[in-house]
Amino acid sequence: MPMLADPSVKYRPFPQVNLSDRQWPSRTITAPPRWLSTDMRDGNQSLIDPMDSEKKNRFFDLLVKIGVKEIEVGFPAAGSTEFDFISGLVRSGRIPDDVLVQVLTQSRDDLIVTSFESLAGAKQAIVHLYNAISPAWRQIVFGLERPQIKEIAVAGAKVLRDQAARFPDTDWHFEYSPETFSTAELDFSLECCEAVMDILQPTAERPLILNLPATVEAATPNIYADQIEYFGRNIPRRETVAISLHTHNDRGTGVAAAELGLMAGADRVEGCLFGNGERTGNCCLVTVALNMYTQGIDPGLDFSDIDQVISVVEHCNQLPVPARHPYGGELVFTAFSGSHQDAIKKGFAAQEQRNDALWQVPYLPIDPADLGRSYEAVIRVNSQSGKGGFAWVLEQDQGLKLPKRMQADFSRHVQQLADELGRELQAEDIWSVFQRVYRLGTPQPLQLVDYEETRAADGTRVFAGKLAVEGKVRTVSGRGNGLISSVVATLREGFGLDVEVRDYSEHAMATGTDARAAAYVECAASDGRTVWGVGIDEDVATASVRAILSAANALGLPSA
């Protein structure tokens, strides 16, 4: 069936919230929220093959390591696997004193009882109660009216209260979710939450977590923010509750909804690392946290080794983190486009010259090094790349800083190889072409054997050397104003090669006393040809001699 020409006959726009004096648009996020990972519950239930005990333990340890302080570890009433893992985790003593584990339960007596039993012996824990309240669920799923739905919430809250009294040695905390909040009437969400508050009697010192989920994302994130702000303004005894956000990503804006919800006054964010979850997933905690980080806010979560985090998540979920996933994807810090590469390359150069630590590199909102990523993979070369791309790769991989005109000379060789191969070029591909084009590492008609430089009585410099010409050693010499001009004179007088040096540059290839040097020379022959030569040696003077001879080999020796 084709898409409808008039979708309005089937779908309706989501209604606005009557909040003409909304405040959240003018606010900014200035501090991190409380974080709740639901990877081991909401994320786990969405996997093709749910995590076994080994994977759950490994995931739990990862969450603790990166600093998550509230972890929803499962749905204990779902079966023995879940119950045994949760109770085993409690008995193992592996839950740090500053970490709150949380379990989820529907508002049903037997399920709530089982949930408390799974946490028996815990020092502290959160029991999370929920029931769906929106019109579609009331009418289609349950066939109940509003008073009956509210009674389900009240009955569950009473069981929470009574079960907590059975285990007085545990420091109990409670969470209530009017599930499907984002598609429910705001007045009814408030009514259900107030009823639960009346039973549990939260205080400012021991607040009740009220989770307001976008169970199915059905509107733009600004509407969700309006809902959160409206709820926060109208819930009684606001200081006794912590408003939590649980956004889904059906419209692709789960992260945006969470951020706007925080601006609207929420205190807590629930989600999964890299956004795993039913359908299109939950809010991505990594993205929200690192978005804050790029705004100068410490999110309280440590992603200094993001590749290790990805490794554990992919192992446990058996799902890949997409290559373009914000911050974590393999390609998110990578530029193939020539103009992007040029801007990034210039940005890094400018960054090195700056006197302050402020990060300002085009196309990179965060320093990859902060996440444990190296700079080598920032620029990668394919047929879309420009000269700045391979120049960056050579600099990072070989320590070579090619002059701009030499980059242009070399670019046509790299482009030709990229077109021939039809794939991304690796660093070794580029280095191999560079060695071939500029005659490095292979026997050449004219090669340096040995030389010395002396100063003549008239102040000129004398190059006296031994060169291998087609394998035969010849003793040659030449005189000039400096070493380079004396080598040029040697080529002219000894081999009949008349060249003009148009450009010369050199640099150390690394730091330290034993670092090698690279020299680059642009030469023009009398017949109009222009070539580049490259020399590499432990001694910078010798590198310059090798660069001149490299150019001479490119031009060819008339008398050789």
PDB file of N, CA and C in Angstrom, residues 119-164:
ATOM      1  N   LEU A 119      15.581  -8.529  46.656  1.00  0.00           N
ATOM      2  CA  LEU A 119      16.532  -7.557  47.209  1.00  0.00           C
ATOM      3  C   LEU A 119      16.800  -7.785  48.688  1.00  0.00           C
ATOM      4  N   ALA A 120      16.324  -8.884  49.234  1.00  0.00           N
ATOM      5  CA  ALA A 120      16.513  -9.154  50.660  1.00  0.00           C
ATOM      6  C   ALA A 120      17.997  -9.142  51.017  1.00  0.00           C
ATOM      7  N   GLY A 121      18.334  -8.344  52.012  1.00  0.00           N
ATOM      8  CA  GLY A 121      19.724  -8.248  52.453  1.00  0.00           C
ATOM      9  C   GLY A 121      20.473  -7.067  51.878  1.00  0.00           C
ATOM     10  N   ALA A 122      19.867  -6.340  50.936  1.00  0.00           N
ATOM     11  CA  ALA A 122      20.536  -5.178  50.352  1.00  0.00           C
ATOM     12  C   ALA A 122      20.625  -4.053  51.377  1.00  0.00           C
ATOM     13  N   LYS A 123      21.717  -3.300  51.331  1.00  0.00           N
ATOM     14  CA  LYS A 123      21.862  -2.159  52.225  1.00  0.00           C
ATOM     15  C   LYS A 123      20.872  -1.064  51.852  1.00  0.00           C
ATOM     16  N   GLN A 124      20.699  -0.855  50.558  1.00  0.00           N
ATOM     17  CA  GLN A 124      19.761   0.148  50.066  1.00  0.00           C
ATOM     18  C   GLN A 124      19.322  -0.249  48.667  1.00  0.00           C
ATOM     19  N   ALA A 125      18.137   0.171  48.287  1.00  0.00           N
ATOM     20  CA  ALA A 125      17.622  -0.202  46.969  1.00  0.00           C
ATOM     21  C   ALA A 125      16.413   0.655  46.628  1.00  0.00           C
ATOM     22  N   ILE A 126      16.113   0.674  45.323  1.00  0.00           N
ATOM     23  CA  ILE A 126      14.925   1.369  44.826  1.00  0.00           C
ATOM     24  C   ILE A 126      13.979   0.322  44.244  1.00  0.00           C
ATOM     25  N   VAL A 127      12.711   0.403  44.609  1.00  0.00           N
ATOM     26  CA  VAL A 127      11.684  -0.416  43.958  1.00  0.00           C
ATOM     27  C   VAL A 127      10.837   0.522  43.101  1.00  0.00           C
ATOM     28  N   HIS A 128      10.756   0.170  41.830  1.00  0.00           N
ATOM     29  CA  HIS A 128      10.135   1.029  40.823  1.00  0.00           C
ATOM     30  C   HIS A 128       8.781   0.420  40.415  1.00  0.00           C
ATOM     31  N   LEU A 129       7.725   1.109  40.734  1.00  0.00           N
ATOM     32  CA  LEU A 129       6.357   0.669  40.463  1.00  0.00           C
ATOM     33  C   LEU A 129       5.788   1.436  39.271  1.00  0.00           C
ATOM     34  N   TYR A 130       5.055   0.735  38.404  1.00  0.00           N
ATOM     35  CA  TYR A 130       4.464   1.447  37.273  1.00  0.00           C
ATOM     36  C   TYR A 130       3.110   0.851  36.905  1.00  0.00           C
ATOM     37  N   ASN A 131       2.282   1.699  36.291  1.00  0.00           N
ATOM     38  CA  ASN A 131       1.085   1.237  35.585  1.00  0.00           C
ATOM     39  C   ASN A 131       0.741   2.247  34.504  1.00  0.00           C
ATOM     40  N   ALA A 132       0.253   1.738  33.371  1.00  0.00           N
ATOM     41  CA  ALA A 132      -0.046   2.593  32.227  1.00  0.00           C
ATOM     42  C   ALA A 132      -1.351   3.346  32.465  1.00  0.00           C
ATOM     43  N   ILE A 133      -1.394   4.635  32.062  1.00  0.00           N
ATOM     44  CA  ILE A 133      -2.545   5.467  32.415  1.00  0.00           C
ATOM     45  C   ILE A 133      -3.177   6.198  31.233  1.00  0.00           C
ATOM     46  N   SER A 134      -2.573   6.173  30.043  1.00  0.00           N
ATOM     47  CA  SER A 134      -3.077   7.006  28.950  1.00  0.00           C
ATOM     48  C   SER A 134      -4.357   6.436  28.346  1.00  0.00           C
ATOM     49  N   PRO A 135      -5.107   7.256  27.605  1.00  0.00           N
ATOM     50  CA  PRO A 135      -6.400   6.812  27.054  1.00  0.00           C
ATOM     51  C   PRO A 135      -6.311   5.545  26.207  1.00  0.00           C
ATOM     52  N   ALA A 136      -5.323   5.447  25.341  1.00  0.00           N
ATOM     53  CA  ALA A 136      -5.235   4.262  24.474  1.00  0.00           C
ATOM     54  C   ALA A 136      -5.083   2.997  25.297  1.00  0.00           C
ATOM     55  N   TRP A 137      -4.257   3.046  26.350  1.00  0.00           N
ATOM     56  CA  TRP A 137      -4.066   1.861  27.188  1.00  0.00           C
ATOM     57  C   TRP A 137      -5.329   1.597  28.036  1.00  0.00           C
ATOM     58  N   ARG A 138      -5.898   2.671  28.575  1.00  0.00           N
ATOM     59  CA  ARG A 138      -7.104   2.492  29.377  1.00  0.00           C
ATOM     60  C   ARG A 138      -8.216   1.852  28.551  1.00  0.00           C
ATOM     61  N   GLN A 139      -8.426   2.354  27.366  1.00  0.00           N
ATOM     62  CA  GLN A 139      -9.579   1.933  26.574  1.00  0.00           C
ATOM     63  C   GLN A 139      -9.317   0.666  25.768  1.00  0.00           C
ATOM     64  N   ILE A 140      -8.137   0.546  25.198  1.00  0.00           N
ATOM     65  CA  ILE A 140      -7.865  -0.569  24.287  1.00  0.00           C
ATOM     66  C   ILE A 140      -7.254  -1.762  25.016  1.00  0.00           C
ATOM     67  N   VAL A 141      -6.286  -1.492  25.886  1.00  0.00           N
ATOM     68  CA  VAL A 141      -5.559  -2.590  26.530  1.00  0.00           C
ATOM     69  C   VAL A 141      -6.308  -3.120  27.745  1.00  0.00           C
ATOM     70  N   PHE A 142      -6.783  -2.203  28.601  1.00  0.00           N
ATOM     71  CA  PHE A 142      -7.355  -2.637  29.871  1.00  0.00           C
ATOM     72  C   PHE A 142      -8.884  -2.589  29.910  1.00  0.00           C
ATOM     73  N   GLY A 143      -9.512  -1.717  29.159  1.00  0.00           N
ATOM     74  CA  GLY A 143     -10.953  -1.562  29.232  1.00  0.00           C
ATOM     75  C   GLY A 143     -11.393  -1.029  30.585  1.00  0.00           C
ATOM     76  N   LEU A 144     -10.631  -0.055  31.125  1.00  0.00           N
ATOM     77  CA  LEU A 144     -10.923   0.502  32.444  1.00  0.00           C
ATOM     78  C   LEU A 144     -11.080   2.018  32.357  1.00  0.00           C
ATOM     79  N   GLU A 145     -11.764   2.578  33.364  1.00  0.00           N
ATOM     80  CA  GLU A 145     -11.940   4.028  33.433  1.00  0.00           C
ATOM     81  C   GLU A 145     -10.874   4.621  34.355  1.00  0.00           C
ATOM     82  N   ARG A 146     -10.806   5.935  34.363  1.00  0.00           N
ATOM     83  CA  ARG A 146      -9.768   6.629  35.133  1.00  0.00           C
ATOM     84  C   ARG A 146      -9.763   6.242  36.617  1.00  0.00           C
ATOM     85  N   PRO A 147     -10.890   6.192  37.322  1.00  0.00           N
ATOM     86  CA  PRO A 147     -10.827   5.827  38.745  1.00  0.00           C
ATOM     87  C   PRO A 147     -10.225   4.440  38.982  1.00  0.00           C
ATOM     88  N   GLN A 148     -10.517   3.510  38.088  1.00  0.00           N
ATOM     89  CA  GLN A 148      -9.972   2.158  38.252  1.00  0.00           C
ATOM     90  C   GLN A 148      -8.461   2.130  37.998  1.00  0.00           C
ATOM     91  N   ILE A 149      -7.997   2.922  37.037  1.00  0.00           N
ATOM     92  CA  ILE A 149      -6.558   3.001  36.754  1.00  0.00           C
ATOM     93  C   ILE A 149      -5.827   3.606  37.948  1.00  0.00           C
ATOM     94  N   LYS A 150      -6.391   4.663  38.514  1.00  0.00           N
ATOM     95  CA  LYS A 150      -5.752   5.286  39.678  1.00  0.00           C
ATOM     96  C   LYS A 150      -5.721   4.324  40.855  1.00  0.00           C
ATOM     97  N   GLU A 151      -6.730   3.541  40.998  1.00  0.00           N
ATOM     98  CA  GLU A 151      -6.771   2.588  42.103  1.00  0.00           C
ATOM     99  C   GLU A 151      -5.666   1.546  41.975  1.00  0.00           C
ATOM    100  N   ILE A 152      -5.320   1.179  40.747  1.00  0.00           N
ATOM    101  CA  ILE A 152      -4.198   0.244  40.540  1.00  0.00           C
ATOM    102  C   ILE A 152      -2.912   0.849  41.104  1.00  0.00           C
ATOM    103  N   ALA A 153      -2.692   2.141  40.845  1.00  0.00           N
ATOM    104  CA  ALA A 153      -1.499   2.815  41.359  1.00  0.00           C
ATOM    105  C   ALA A 153      -1.524   2.880  42.883  1.00  0.00           C
ATOM    106  N   VAL A 154      -2.672   3.226  43.446  1.00  0.00           N
ATOM    107  CA  VAL A 154      -2.800   3.337  44.905  1.00  0.00           C
ATOM    108  C   VAL A 154      -2.564   1.984  45.570  1.00  0.00           C
ATOM    109  N   ALA A 155      -3.172   0.939  45.026  1.00  0.00           N
ATOM    110  CA  ALA A 155      -3.016  -0.398  45.603  1.00  0.00           C
ATOM    111  C   ALA A 155      -1.554  -0.823  45.580  1.00  0.00           C
ATOM    112  N   GLY A 156      -0.874  -0.548  44.472  1.00  0.00           N
ATOM    113  CA  GLY A 156       0.542  -0.897  44.394  1.00  0.00           C
ATOM    114  C   GLY A 156       1.369  -0.139  45.403  1.00  0.00           C
ATOM    115  N   ALA A 157       1.080   1.151  45.590  1.00  0.00           N
ATOM    116  CA  ALA A 157       1.827   1.965  46.543  1.00  0.00           C
ATOM    117  C   ALA A 157       1.659   1.423  47.965  1.00  0.00           C
ATOM    118  N   LYS A 158       0.473   0.933  48.284  1.00  0.00           N
ATOM    119  CA  LYS A 158       0.249   0.369  49.622  1.00  0.00           C
ATOM    120  C   LYS A 158       1.082  -0.891  49.828  1.00  0.00           C
ATOM    121  N   VAL A 159       1.188  -1.702  48.796  1.00  0.00           N
ATOM    122  CA  VAL A 159       2.011  -2.913  48.908  1.00  0.00           C
ATOM    123  C   VAL A 159       3.482  -2.533  49.071  1.00  0.00           C
ATOM    124  N   LEU A 160       3.932  -1.504  48.328  1.00  0.00           N
ATOM    125  CA  LEU A 160       5.309  -1.019  48.510  1.00  0.00           C
ATOM    126  C   LEU A 160       5.554  -0.659  49.971  1.00  0.00           C
ATOM    127  N   ARG A 161       4.669   0.121  50.518  1.00  0.00           N
ATOM    128  CA  ARG A 161       4.803   0.563  51.906  1.00  0.00           C
ATOM    129  C   ARG A 161       4.859  -0.616  52.859  1.00  0.00           C
ATOM    130  N   ASP A 162       3.975  -1.561  52.671  1.00  0.00           N
ATOM    131  CA  ASP A 162       3.888  -2.687  53.600  1.00  0.00           C
ATOM    132  C   ASP A 162       5.067  -3.643  53.456  1.00  0.00           C
ATOM    133  N   GLN A 163       5.517  -3.861  52.209  1.00  0.00           N
ATOM    134  CA  GLN A 163       6.658  -4.751  51.999  1.00  0.00           C
ATOM    135  C   GLN A 163       7.940  -4.148  52.556  1.00  0.00           C
ATOM    136  N   ALA A 164       8.086  -2.863  52.437  1.00  0.00           N
ATOM    137  CA  ALA A 164       9.283  -2.216  52.985  1.00  0.00           C
ATOM    138  C   ALA A 164       9.362  -2.430  54.490  1.00  0.00           C
TER     139      ALA A 164
END
